[in-house]
CSV table of C-alpha atoms in Angstrom, one decimal:
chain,number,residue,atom,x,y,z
A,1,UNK,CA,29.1,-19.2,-21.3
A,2,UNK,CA,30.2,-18.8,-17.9
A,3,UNK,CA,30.1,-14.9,-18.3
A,4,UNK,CA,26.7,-15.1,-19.5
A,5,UNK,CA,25.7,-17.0,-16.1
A,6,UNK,CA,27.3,-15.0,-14.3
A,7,UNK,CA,25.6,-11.5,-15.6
A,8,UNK,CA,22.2,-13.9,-15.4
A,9,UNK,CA,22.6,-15.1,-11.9
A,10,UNK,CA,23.7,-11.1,-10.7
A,11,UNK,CA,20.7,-9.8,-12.6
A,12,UNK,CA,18.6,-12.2,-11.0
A,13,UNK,CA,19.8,-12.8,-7.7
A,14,UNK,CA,21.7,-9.7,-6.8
A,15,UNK,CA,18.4,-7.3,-6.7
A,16,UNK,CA,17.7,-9.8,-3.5
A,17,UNK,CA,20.9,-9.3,-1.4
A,18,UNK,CA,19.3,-7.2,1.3
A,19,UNK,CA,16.2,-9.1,2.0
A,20,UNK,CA,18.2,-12.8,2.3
A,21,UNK,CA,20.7,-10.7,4.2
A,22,UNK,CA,17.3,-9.4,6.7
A,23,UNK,CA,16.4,-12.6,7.4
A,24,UNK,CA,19.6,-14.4,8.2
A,25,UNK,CA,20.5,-11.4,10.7
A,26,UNK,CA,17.4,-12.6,12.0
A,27,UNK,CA,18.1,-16.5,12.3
A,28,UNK,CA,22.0,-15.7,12.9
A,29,UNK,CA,23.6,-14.8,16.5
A,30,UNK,CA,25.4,-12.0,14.9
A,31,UNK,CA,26.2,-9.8,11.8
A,32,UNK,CA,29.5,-12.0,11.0
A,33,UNK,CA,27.6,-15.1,11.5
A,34,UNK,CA,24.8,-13.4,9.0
A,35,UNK,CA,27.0,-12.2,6.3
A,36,UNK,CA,28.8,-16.0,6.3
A,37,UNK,CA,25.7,-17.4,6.1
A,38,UNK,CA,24.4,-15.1,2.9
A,39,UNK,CA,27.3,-15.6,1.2
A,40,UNK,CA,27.2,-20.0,1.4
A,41,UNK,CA,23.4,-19.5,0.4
A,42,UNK,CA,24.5,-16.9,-2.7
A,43,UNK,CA,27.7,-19.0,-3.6
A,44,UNK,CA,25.3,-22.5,-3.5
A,45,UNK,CA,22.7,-20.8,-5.7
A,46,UNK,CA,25.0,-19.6,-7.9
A,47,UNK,CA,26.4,-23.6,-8.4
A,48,UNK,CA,22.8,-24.6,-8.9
A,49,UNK,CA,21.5,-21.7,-10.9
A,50,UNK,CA,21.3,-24.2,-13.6
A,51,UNK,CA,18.7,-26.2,-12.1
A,52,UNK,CA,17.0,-22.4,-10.6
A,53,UNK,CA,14.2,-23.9,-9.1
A,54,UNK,CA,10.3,-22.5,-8.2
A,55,UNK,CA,9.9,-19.9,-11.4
A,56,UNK,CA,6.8,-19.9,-10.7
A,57,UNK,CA,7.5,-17.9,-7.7
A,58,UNK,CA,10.5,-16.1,-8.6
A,59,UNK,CA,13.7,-15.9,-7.8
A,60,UNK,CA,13.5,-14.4,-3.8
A,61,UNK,CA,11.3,-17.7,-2.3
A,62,UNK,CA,14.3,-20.3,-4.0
A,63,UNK,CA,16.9,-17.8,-2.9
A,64,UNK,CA,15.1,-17.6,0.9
A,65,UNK,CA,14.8,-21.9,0.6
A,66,UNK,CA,18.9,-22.2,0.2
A,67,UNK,CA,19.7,-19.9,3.3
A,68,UNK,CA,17.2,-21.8,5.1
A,69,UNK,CA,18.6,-24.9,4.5
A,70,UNK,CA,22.1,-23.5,4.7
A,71,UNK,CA,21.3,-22.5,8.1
A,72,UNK,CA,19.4,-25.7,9.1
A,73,UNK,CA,22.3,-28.1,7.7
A,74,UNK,CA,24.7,-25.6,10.0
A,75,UNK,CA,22.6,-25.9,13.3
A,76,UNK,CA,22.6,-29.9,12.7
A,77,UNK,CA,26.6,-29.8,12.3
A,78,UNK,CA,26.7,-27.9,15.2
A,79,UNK,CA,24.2,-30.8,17.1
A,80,UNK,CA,21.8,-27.2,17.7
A,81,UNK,CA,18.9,-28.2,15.8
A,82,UNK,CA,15.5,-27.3,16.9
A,83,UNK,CA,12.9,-28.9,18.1
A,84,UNK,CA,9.9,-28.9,15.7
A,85,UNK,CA,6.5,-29.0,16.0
A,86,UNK,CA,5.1,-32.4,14.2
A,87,UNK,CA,3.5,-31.4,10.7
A,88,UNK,CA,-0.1,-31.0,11.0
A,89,UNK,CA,-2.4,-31.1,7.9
A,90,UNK,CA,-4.4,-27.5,7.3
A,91,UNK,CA,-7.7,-29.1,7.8
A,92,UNK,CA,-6.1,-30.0,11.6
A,93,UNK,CA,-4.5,-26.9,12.3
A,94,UNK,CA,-7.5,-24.9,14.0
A,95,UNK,CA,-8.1,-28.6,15.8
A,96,UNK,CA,-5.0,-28.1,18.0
A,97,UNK,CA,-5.3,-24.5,19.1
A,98,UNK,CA,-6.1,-25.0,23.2
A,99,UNK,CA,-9.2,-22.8,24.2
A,100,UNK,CA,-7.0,-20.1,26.2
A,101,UNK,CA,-4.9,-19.8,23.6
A,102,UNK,CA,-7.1,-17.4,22.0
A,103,UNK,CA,-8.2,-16.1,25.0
A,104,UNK,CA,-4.6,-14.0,25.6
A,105,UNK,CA,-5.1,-11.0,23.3
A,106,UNK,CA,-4.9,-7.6,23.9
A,107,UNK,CA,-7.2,-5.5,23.2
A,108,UNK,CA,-5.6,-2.3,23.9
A,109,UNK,CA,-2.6,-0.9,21.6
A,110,UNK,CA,0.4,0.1,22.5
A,111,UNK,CA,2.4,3.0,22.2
A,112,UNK,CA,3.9,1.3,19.0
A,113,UNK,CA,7.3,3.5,18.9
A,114,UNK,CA,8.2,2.5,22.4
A,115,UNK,CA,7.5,-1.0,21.4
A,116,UNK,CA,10.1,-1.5,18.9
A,117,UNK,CA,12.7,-2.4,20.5
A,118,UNK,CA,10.5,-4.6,22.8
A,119,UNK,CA,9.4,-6.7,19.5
A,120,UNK,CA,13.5,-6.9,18.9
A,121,UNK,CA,13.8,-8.8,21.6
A,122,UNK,CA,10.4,-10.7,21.1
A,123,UNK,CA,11.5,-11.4,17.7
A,124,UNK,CA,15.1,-12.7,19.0
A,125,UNK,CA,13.5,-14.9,21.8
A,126,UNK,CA,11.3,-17.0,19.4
A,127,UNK,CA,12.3,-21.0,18.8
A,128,UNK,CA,14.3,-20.7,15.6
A,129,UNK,CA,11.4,-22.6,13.6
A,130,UNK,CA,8.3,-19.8,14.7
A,131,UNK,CA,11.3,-16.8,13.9
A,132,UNK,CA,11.5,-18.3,10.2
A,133,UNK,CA,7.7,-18.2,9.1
A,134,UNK,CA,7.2,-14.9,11.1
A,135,UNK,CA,10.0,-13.0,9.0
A,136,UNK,CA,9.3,-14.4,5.7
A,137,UNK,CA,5.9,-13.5,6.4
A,138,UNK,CA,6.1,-10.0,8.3
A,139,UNK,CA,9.1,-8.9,6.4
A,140,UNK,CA,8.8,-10.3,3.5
A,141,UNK,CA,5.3,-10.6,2.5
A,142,UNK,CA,5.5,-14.8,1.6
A,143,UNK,CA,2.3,-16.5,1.0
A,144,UNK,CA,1.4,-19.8,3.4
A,145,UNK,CA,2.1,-21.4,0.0
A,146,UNK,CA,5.5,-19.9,-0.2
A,147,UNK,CA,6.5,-20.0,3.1
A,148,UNK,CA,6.0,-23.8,3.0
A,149,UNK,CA,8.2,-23.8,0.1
A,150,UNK,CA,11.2,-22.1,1.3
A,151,UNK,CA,10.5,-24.5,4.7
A,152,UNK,CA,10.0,-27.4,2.9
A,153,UNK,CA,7.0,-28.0,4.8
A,154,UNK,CA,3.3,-28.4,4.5
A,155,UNK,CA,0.9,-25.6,4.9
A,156,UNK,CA,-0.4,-26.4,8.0
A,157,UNK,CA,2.9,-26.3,9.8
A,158,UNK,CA,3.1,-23.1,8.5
A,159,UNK,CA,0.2,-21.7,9.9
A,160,UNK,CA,0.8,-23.4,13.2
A,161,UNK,CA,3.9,-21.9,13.8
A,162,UNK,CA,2.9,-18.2,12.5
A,163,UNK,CA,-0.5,-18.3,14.7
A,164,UNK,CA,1.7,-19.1,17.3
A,165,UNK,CA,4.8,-16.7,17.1
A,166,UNK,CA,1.9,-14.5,16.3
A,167,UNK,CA,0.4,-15.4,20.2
A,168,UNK,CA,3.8,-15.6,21.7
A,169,UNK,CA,4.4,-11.8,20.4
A,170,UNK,CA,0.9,-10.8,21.1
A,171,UNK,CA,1.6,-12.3,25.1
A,172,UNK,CA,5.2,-10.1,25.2
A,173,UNK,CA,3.0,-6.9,23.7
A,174,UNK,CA,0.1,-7.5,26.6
A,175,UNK,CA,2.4,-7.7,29.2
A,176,UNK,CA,4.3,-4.7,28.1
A,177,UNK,CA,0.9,-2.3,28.2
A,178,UNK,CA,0.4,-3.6,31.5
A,179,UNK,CA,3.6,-2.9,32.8
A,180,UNK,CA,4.0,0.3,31.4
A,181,UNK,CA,0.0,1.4,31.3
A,182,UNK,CA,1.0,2.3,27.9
A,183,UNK,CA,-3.1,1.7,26.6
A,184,UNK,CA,-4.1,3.8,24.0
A,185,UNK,CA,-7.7,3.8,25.7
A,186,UNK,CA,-8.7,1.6,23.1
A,187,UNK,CA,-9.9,-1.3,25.7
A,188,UNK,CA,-12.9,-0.2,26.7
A,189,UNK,CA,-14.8,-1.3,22.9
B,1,UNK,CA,-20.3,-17.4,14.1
B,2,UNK,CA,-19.0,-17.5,18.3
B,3,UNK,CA,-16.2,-14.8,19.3
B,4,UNK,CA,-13.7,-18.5,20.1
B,5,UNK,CA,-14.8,-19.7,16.2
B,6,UNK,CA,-13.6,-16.3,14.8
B,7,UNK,CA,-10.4,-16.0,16.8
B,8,UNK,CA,-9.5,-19.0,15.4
B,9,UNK,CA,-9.5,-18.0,12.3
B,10,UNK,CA,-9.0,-14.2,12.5
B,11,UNK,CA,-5.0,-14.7,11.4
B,12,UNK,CA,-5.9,-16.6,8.4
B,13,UNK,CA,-8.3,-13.6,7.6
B,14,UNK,CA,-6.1,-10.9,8.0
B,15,UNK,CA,-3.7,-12.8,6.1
B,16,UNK,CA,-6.4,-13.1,2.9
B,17,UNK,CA,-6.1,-16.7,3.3
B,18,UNK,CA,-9.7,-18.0,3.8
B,19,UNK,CA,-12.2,-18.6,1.0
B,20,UNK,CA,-14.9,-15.6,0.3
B,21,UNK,CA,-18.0,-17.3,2.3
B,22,UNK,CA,-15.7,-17.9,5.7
B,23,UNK,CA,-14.2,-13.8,4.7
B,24,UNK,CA,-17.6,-13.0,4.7
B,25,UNK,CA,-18.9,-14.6,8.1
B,26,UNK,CA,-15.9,-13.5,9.5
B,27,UNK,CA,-16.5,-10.2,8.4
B,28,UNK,CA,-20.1,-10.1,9.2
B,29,UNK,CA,-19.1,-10.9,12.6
B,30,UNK,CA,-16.3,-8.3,12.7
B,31,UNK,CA,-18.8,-5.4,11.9
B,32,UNK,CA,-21.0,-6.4,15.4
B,33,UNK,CA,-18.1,-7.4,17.6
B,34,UNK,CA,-15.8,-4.7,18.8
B,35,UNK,CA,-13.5,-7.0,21.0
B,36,UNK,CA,-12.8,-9.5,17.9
B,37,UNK,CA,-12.6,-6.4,15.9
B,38,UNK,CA,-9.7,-4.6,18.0
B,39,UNK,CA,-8.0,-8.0,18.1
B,40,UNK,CA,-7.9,-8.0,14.1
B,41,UNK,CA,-6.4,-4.3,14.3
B,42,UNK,CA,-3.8,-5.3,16.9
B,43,UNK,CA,-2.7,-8.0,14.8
B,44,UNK,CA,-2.5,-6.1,11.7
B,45,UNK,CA,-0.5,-3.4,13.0
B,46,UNK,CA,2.0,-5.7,14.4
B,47,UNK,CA,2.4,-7.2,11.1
B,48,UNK,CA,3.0,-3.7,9.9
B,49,UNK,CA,5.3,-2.2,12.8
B,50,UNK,CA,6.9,-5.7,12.6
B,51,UNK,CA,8.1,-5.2,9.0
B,52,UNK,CA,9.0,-1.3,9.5
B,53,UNK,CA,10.9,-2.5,12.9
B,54,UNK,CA,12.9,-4.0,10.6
B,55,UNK,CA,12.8,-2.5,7.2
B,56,UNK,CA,16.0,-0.2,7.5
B,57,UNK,CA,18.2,-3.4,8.1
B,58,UNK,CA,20.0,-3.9,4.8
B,59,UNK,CA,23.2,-5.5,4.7
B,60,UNK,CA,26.7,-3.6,5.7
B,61,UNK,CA,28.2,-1.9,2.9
B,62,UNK,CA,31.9,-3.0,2.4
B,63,UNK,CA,34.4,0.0,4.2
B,64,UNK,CA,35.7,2.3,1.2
B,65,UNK,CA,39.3,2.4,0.8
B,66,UNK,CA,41.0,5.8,1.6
Protein backbone atom coordinates (compact mmCIF):
# COMPACT_ATOMS: atom_id res chain seq x y z
CA UNK A 1 0.00 0.00 0.00
CA UNK A 2 2.61 2.32 0.99
CA UNK A 3 4.80 1.31 -2.13
CA UNK A 4 1.95 1.94 -4.37
CA UNK A 5 1.72 5.69 -2.87
CA UNK A 6 4.84 6.08 -3.13
CA UNK A 7 5.35 5.20 -7.01
CA UNK A 8 1.79 7.39 -7.28
CA UNK A 9 2.95 10.41 -5.46
CA UNK A 10 6.67 10.23 -7.69
CA UNK A 11 4.74 9.76 -10.85
CA UNK A 12 2.65 12.55 -10.07
CA UNK A 13 4.60 14.95 -8.24
CA UNK A 14 8.14 14.27 -9.31
CA UNK A 15 7.56 15.45 -13.13
CA UNK A 16 7.10 19.09 -11.14
CA UNK A 17 10.39 19.32 -9.14
CA UNK A 18 12.00 21.98 -11.30
CA UNK A 19 9.15 24.34 -11.65
CA UNK A 20 8.34 24.31 -7.50
CA UNK A 21 12.11 24.40 -7.22
CA UNK A 22 11.92 27.95 -9.92
CA UNK A 23 9.71 29.55 -7.81
CA UNK A 24 11.00 29.05 -4.38
CA UNK A 25 14.54 30.26 -5.69
CA UNK A 26 12.52 33.05 -6.48
CA UNK A 27 10.71 33.74 -3.00
CA UNK A 28 13.89 32.29 -1.04
CA UNK A 29 17.19 34.43 -0.13
CA UNK A 30 19.29 31.73 -1.49
CA UNK A 31 19.64 28.21 -3.13
CA UNK A 32 20.04 26.44 0.41
CA UNK A 33 17.09 28.28 1.69
CA UNK A 34 15.26 27.10 -1.76
CA UNK A 35 16.13 23.57 -1.74
CA UNK A 36 14.88 23.41 2.19
CA UNK A 37 11.94 24.92 1.30
CA UNK A 38 11.08 22.41 -1.78
CA UNK A 39 11.83 19.65 0.07
CA UNK A 40 9.11 20.61 3.47
CA UNK A 41 6.53 21.46 0.53
CA UNK A 42 7.35 17.85 -1.31
CA UNK A 43 7.62 15.93 2.10
CA UNK A 44 4.03 17.82 3.32
CA UNK A 45 2.43 16.78 0.04
CA UNK A 46 3.58 13.60 0.16
CA UNK A 47 1.75 13.21 3.92
CA UNK A 48 -1.40 14.60 2.46
CA UNK A 49 -1.35 13.05 -0.96
CA UNK A 50 -4.34 11.22 0.33
CA UNK A 51 -6.47 14.11 0.55
CA UNK A 52 -4.45 15.46 -3.17
CA UNK A 53 -6.46 18.39 -3.55
CA UNK A 54 -7.59 20.72 -6.83
CA UNK A 55 -7.78 17.67 -9.64
CA UNK A 56 -9.39 19.78 -11.37
CA UNK A 57 -6.29 21.66 -11.92
CA UNK A 58 -3.66 19.15 -11.64
CA UNK A 59 -1.21 18.29 -9.63
CA UNK A 60 1.50 21.58 -10.24
CA UNK A 61 -1.23 24.49 -8.79
CA UNK A 62 -1.74 22.15 -5.32
CA UNK A 63 1.93 21.39 -5.36
CA UNK A 64 2.73 25.42 -5.95
CA UNK A 65 -0.21 26.14 -2.90
CA UNK A 66 1.98 23.93 -0.24
CA UNK A 67 5.35 25.85 -0.98
CA UNK A 68 3.41 28.87 -0.76
CA UNK A 69 2.09 28.25 2.37
CA UNK A 70 5.30 26.57 3.52
CA UNK A 71 6.97 29.65 2.82
CA UNK A 72 4.31 32.04 4.34
CA UNK A 73 3.99 29.89 7.77
CA UNK A 74 8.12 30.26 7.63
CA UNK A 75 8.18 34.13 7.21
CA UNK A 76 5.39 34.41 10.16
CA UNK A 77 7.77 32.11 12.46
CA UNK A 78 10.43 34.27 11.60
CA UNK A 79 7.92 37.62 12.60
CA UNK A 80 8.94 38.63 8.50
CA UNK A 81 5.61 38.52 7.10
CA UNK A 82 4.56 40.81 4.48
CA UNK A 83 2.52 43.43 4.35
CA UNK A 84 -0.55 42.71 2.07
CA UNK A 85 -2.62 44.64 0.05
CA UNK A 86 -6.46 44.36 1.53
CA UNK A 87 -8.41 41.90 -0.84
CA UNK A 88 -10.34 43.74 -3.30
CA UNK A 89 -13.32 42.23 -5.27
CA UNK A 90 -12.69 41.95 -9.36
CA UNK A 91 -15.45 44.26 -10.08
CA UNK A 92 -13.24 46.90 -7.77
CA UNK A 93 -9.97 46.19 -8.99
CA UNK A 94 -9.85 48.76 -12.08
CA UNK A 95 -11.62 51.29 -9.28
CA UNK A 96 -8.35 51.54 -7.36
CA UNK A 97 -5.75 52.07 -10.15
CA UNK A 98 -4.65 56.02 -9.49
CA UNK A 99 -4.74 57.97 -12.95
CA UNK A 100 -0.77 58.22 -13.31
CA UNK A 101 -0.52 54.90 -12.68
CA UNK A 102 -1.16 54.05 -16.12
CA UNK A 103 0.37 56.96 -17.35
CA UNK A 104 4.17 55.41 -16.60
CA UNK A 105 4.65 53.09 -19.61
CA UNK A 106 7.18 52.94 -22.02
CA UNK A 107 6.72 53.01 -25.12
CA UNK A 108 9.99 52.29 -26.51
CA UNK A 109 11.73 48.67 -26.09
CA UNK A 110 14.64 47.82 -24.83
CA UNK A 111 17.47 46.11 -25.85
CA UNK A 112 15.89 42.90 -24.19
CA UNK A 113 19.36 40.85 -23.77
CA UNK A 114 20.94 43.69 -21.87
CA UNK A 115 17.83 43.73 -19.76
CA UNK A 116 18.00 40.51 -18.22
CA UNK A 117 19.90 40.80 -15.66
CA UNK A 118 18.15 44.22 -14.91
CA UNK A 119 14.65 42.19 -14.60
CA UNK A 120 16.81 39.83 -11.98
CA UNK A 121 17.09 42.42 -9.88
CA UNK A 122 13.63 43.86 -10.63
CA UNK A 123 12.21 40.54 -9.97
CA UNK A 124 14.30 40.20 -6.60
CA UNK A 125 13.24 43.73 -5.30
CA UNK A 126 9.46 43.16 -5.57
CA UNK A 127 7.32 42.81 -1.95
CA UNK A 128 7.28 39.15 -1.57
CA UNK A 129 3.33 39.07 -2.18
CA UNK A 130 3.61 40.93 -6.08
CA UNK A 131 6.99 38.38 -6.64
CA UNK A 132 4.37 35.32 -6.02
CA UNK A 133 1.61 36.12 -8.63
CA UNK A 134 4.24 37.49 -11.15
CA UNK A 135 6.21 34.01 -11.19
CA UNK A 136 3.31 31.71 -11.17
CA UNK A 137 2.04 33.81 -13.85
CA UNK A 138 5.26 34.67 -16.11
CA UNK A 139 6.98 31.47 -15.40
CA UNK A 140 4.49 29.37 -15.06
CA UNK A 141 1.63 30.14 -17.10
CA UNK A 142 -1.24 30.08 -13.97
CA UNK A 143 -4.59 31.40 -14.75
CA UNK A 144 -6.06 34.46 -12.37
CA UNK A 145 -8.21 31.50 -11.23
CA UNK A 146 -5.26 29.43 -10.39
CA UNK A 147 -3.15 31.81 -9.06
CA UNK A 148 -5.85 32.69 -6.55
CA UNK A 149 -5.88 29.16 -5.65
CA UNK A 150 -2.32 28.44 -4.83
CA UNK A 151 -2.64 32.14 -2.89
CA UNK A 152 -5.58 31.39 -1.34
CA UNK A 153 -6.91 34.49 -2.37
CA UNK A 154 -9.65 36.10 -4.33
CA UNK A 155 -9.24 37.06 -7.95
CA UNK A 156 -9.07 40.49 -7.61
CA UNK A 157 -6.09 40.51 -5.32
CA UNK A 158 -4.62 38.65 -7.85
CA UNK A 159 -4.98 41.03 -10.47
CA UNK A 160 -4.00 43.91 -8.26
CA UNK A 161 -0.88 42.67 -7.33
CA UNK A 162 0.11 41.30 -11.00
CA UNK A 163 -1.02 44.84 -12.66
CA UNK A 164 1.12 46.22 -10.19
CA UNK A 165 4.45 44.12 -10.14
CA UNK A 166 3.62 44.40 -13.81
CA UNK A 167 3.96 48.66 -13.39
CA UNK A 168 6.73 48.36 -10.85
CA UNK A 169 8.82 46.25 -13.63
CA UNK A 170 7.50 48.34 -16.37
CA UNK A 171 8.91 51.80 -14.10
CA UNK A 172 12.58 49.81 -13.58
CA UNK A 173 12.45 48.92 -17.65
CA UNK A 174 11.63 52.95 -18.45
CA UNK A 175 14.25 54.09 -16.41
CA UNK A 176 16.75 51.73 -17.78
CA UNK A 177 16.12 52.90 -21.63
CA UNK A 178 16.54 56.30 -20.40
CA UNK A 179 19.63 55.77 -18.73
CA UNK A 180 21.20 53.75 -21.16
CA UNK A 181 19.33 55.42 -24.55
CA UNK A 182 18.93 51.82 -25.21
CA UNK A 183 15.34 52.69 -27.46
CA UNK A 184 14.73 50.62 -30.17
CA UNK A 185 13.27 53.74 -32.10
CA UNK A 186 10.11 52.38 -31.43
CA UNK A 187 8.79 55.71 -29.58
CA UNK A 188 8.04 57.76 -32.14
CA UNK A 189 4.42 55.59 -33.10
CA UNK B 1 -13.20 53.53 -25.75
CA UNK B 2 -10.47 56.51 -24.13
CA UNK B 3 -6.56 55.60 -24.24
CA UNK B 4 -6.86 55.80 -19.78
CA UNK B 5 -10.12 53.12 -20.21
CA UNK B 6 -7.97 50.69 -22.31
CA UNK B 7 -4.80 50.93 -20.17
CA UNK B 8 -6.81 49.84 -17.59
CA UNK B 9 -7.57 46.98 -18.85
CA UNK B 10 -4.84 46.21 -21.44
CA UNK B 11 -3.19 43.47 -18.75
CA UNK B 12 -6.32 41.65 -18.44
CA UNK B 13 -6.37 41.49 -22.33
CA UNK B 14 -3.10 40.32 -22.95
CA UNK B 15 -3.71 37.89 -20.37
CA UNK B 16 -7.07 36.53 -22.39
CA UNK B 17 -8.87 37.35 -19.35
CA UNK B 18 -11.73 39.66 -20.54
CA UNK B 19 -15.05 38.58 -22.08
CA UNK B 20 -15.19 38.65 -26.24
CA UNK B 21 -17.27 42.15 -26.50
CA UNK B 22 -14.59 44.13 -23.99
CA UNK B 23 -11.62 41.88 -26.35
CA UNK B 24 -13.23 43.30 -29.05
CA UNK B 25 -13.40 47.11 -28.03
CA UNK B 26 -10.16 46.73 -26.83
CA UNK B 27 -9.01 45.41 -29.87
CA UNK B 28 -10.90 47.80 -32.07
CA UNK B 29 -9.16 50.46 -30.22
CA UNK B 30 -5.68 48.70 -30.44
CA UNK B 31 -5.85 48.70 -34.34
CA UNK B 32 -6.21 52.91 -34.37
CA UNK B 33 -3.95 53.62 -31.42
CA UNK B 34 -0.29 53.07 -31.82
CA UNK B 35 0.74 54.36 -28.21
CA UNK B 36 -1.85 51.79 -26.45
CA UNK B 37 -0.66 49.45 -29.08
CA UNK B 38 3.17 49.54 -28.27
CA UNK B 39 2.21 49.43 -24.62
CA UNK B 40 0.42 45.92 -25.20
CA UNK B 41 3.75 44.71 -27.15
CA UNK B 42 6.02 45.90 -24.29
CA UNK B 43 4.07 44.13 -21.90
CA UNK B 44 3.87 41.03 -23.83
CA UNK B 45 7.39 40.71 -24.39
CA UNK B 46 8.22 41.14 -20.79
CA UNK B 47 6.04 38.36 -20.01
CA UNK B 48 7.92 36.39 -22.57
CA UNK B 49 11.66 37.62 -21.71
CA UNK B 50 10.46 37.24 -18.09
CA UNK B 51 9.85 33.51 -18.38
CA UNK B 52 12.99 32.87 -20.70
CA UNK B 53 15.12 35.09 -18.00
CA UNK B 54 14.30 32.42 -16.04
CA UNK B 55 13.56 29.24 -17.89
CA UNK B 56 17.11 27.60 -17.56
CA UNK B 57 16.81 27.64 -13.71
CA UNK B 58 16.09 24.00 -12.70
CA UNK B 59 17.15 22.74 -9.57
CA UNK B 60 20.93 21.68 -8.67
CA UNK B 61 21.67 18.20 -9.55
CA UNK B 62 23.06 16.23 -6.47
CA UNK B 63 27.29 16.03 -6.99
CA UNK B 64 28.09 12.42 -8.37
CA UNK B 65 30.26 10.41 -6.32
CA UNK B 66 33.78 9.64 -7.73
Amino acid sequence: MRASKSLSFERVAMPHLDAVYRVARRLADNEAEAEDLVQEAFLRAFRAFDRFELRTYGAKPWLLRILHNTYYTRRQRANREPTLLDDVDFDCFTGELEPELLERWPDALPDWDAFDGELKNAVAQLPAEYRTVLLLWAFEDLSYKEIATVCNCKIGTVMSRLYRARQILSQRLAAYVAERNLASGSSDV
Amino acid sequence: MKCQDVRRFLYAFNDGALEVKDNLEILGHLNMCPHCAARADADQQLKERLGKAFAAETRPRPCART
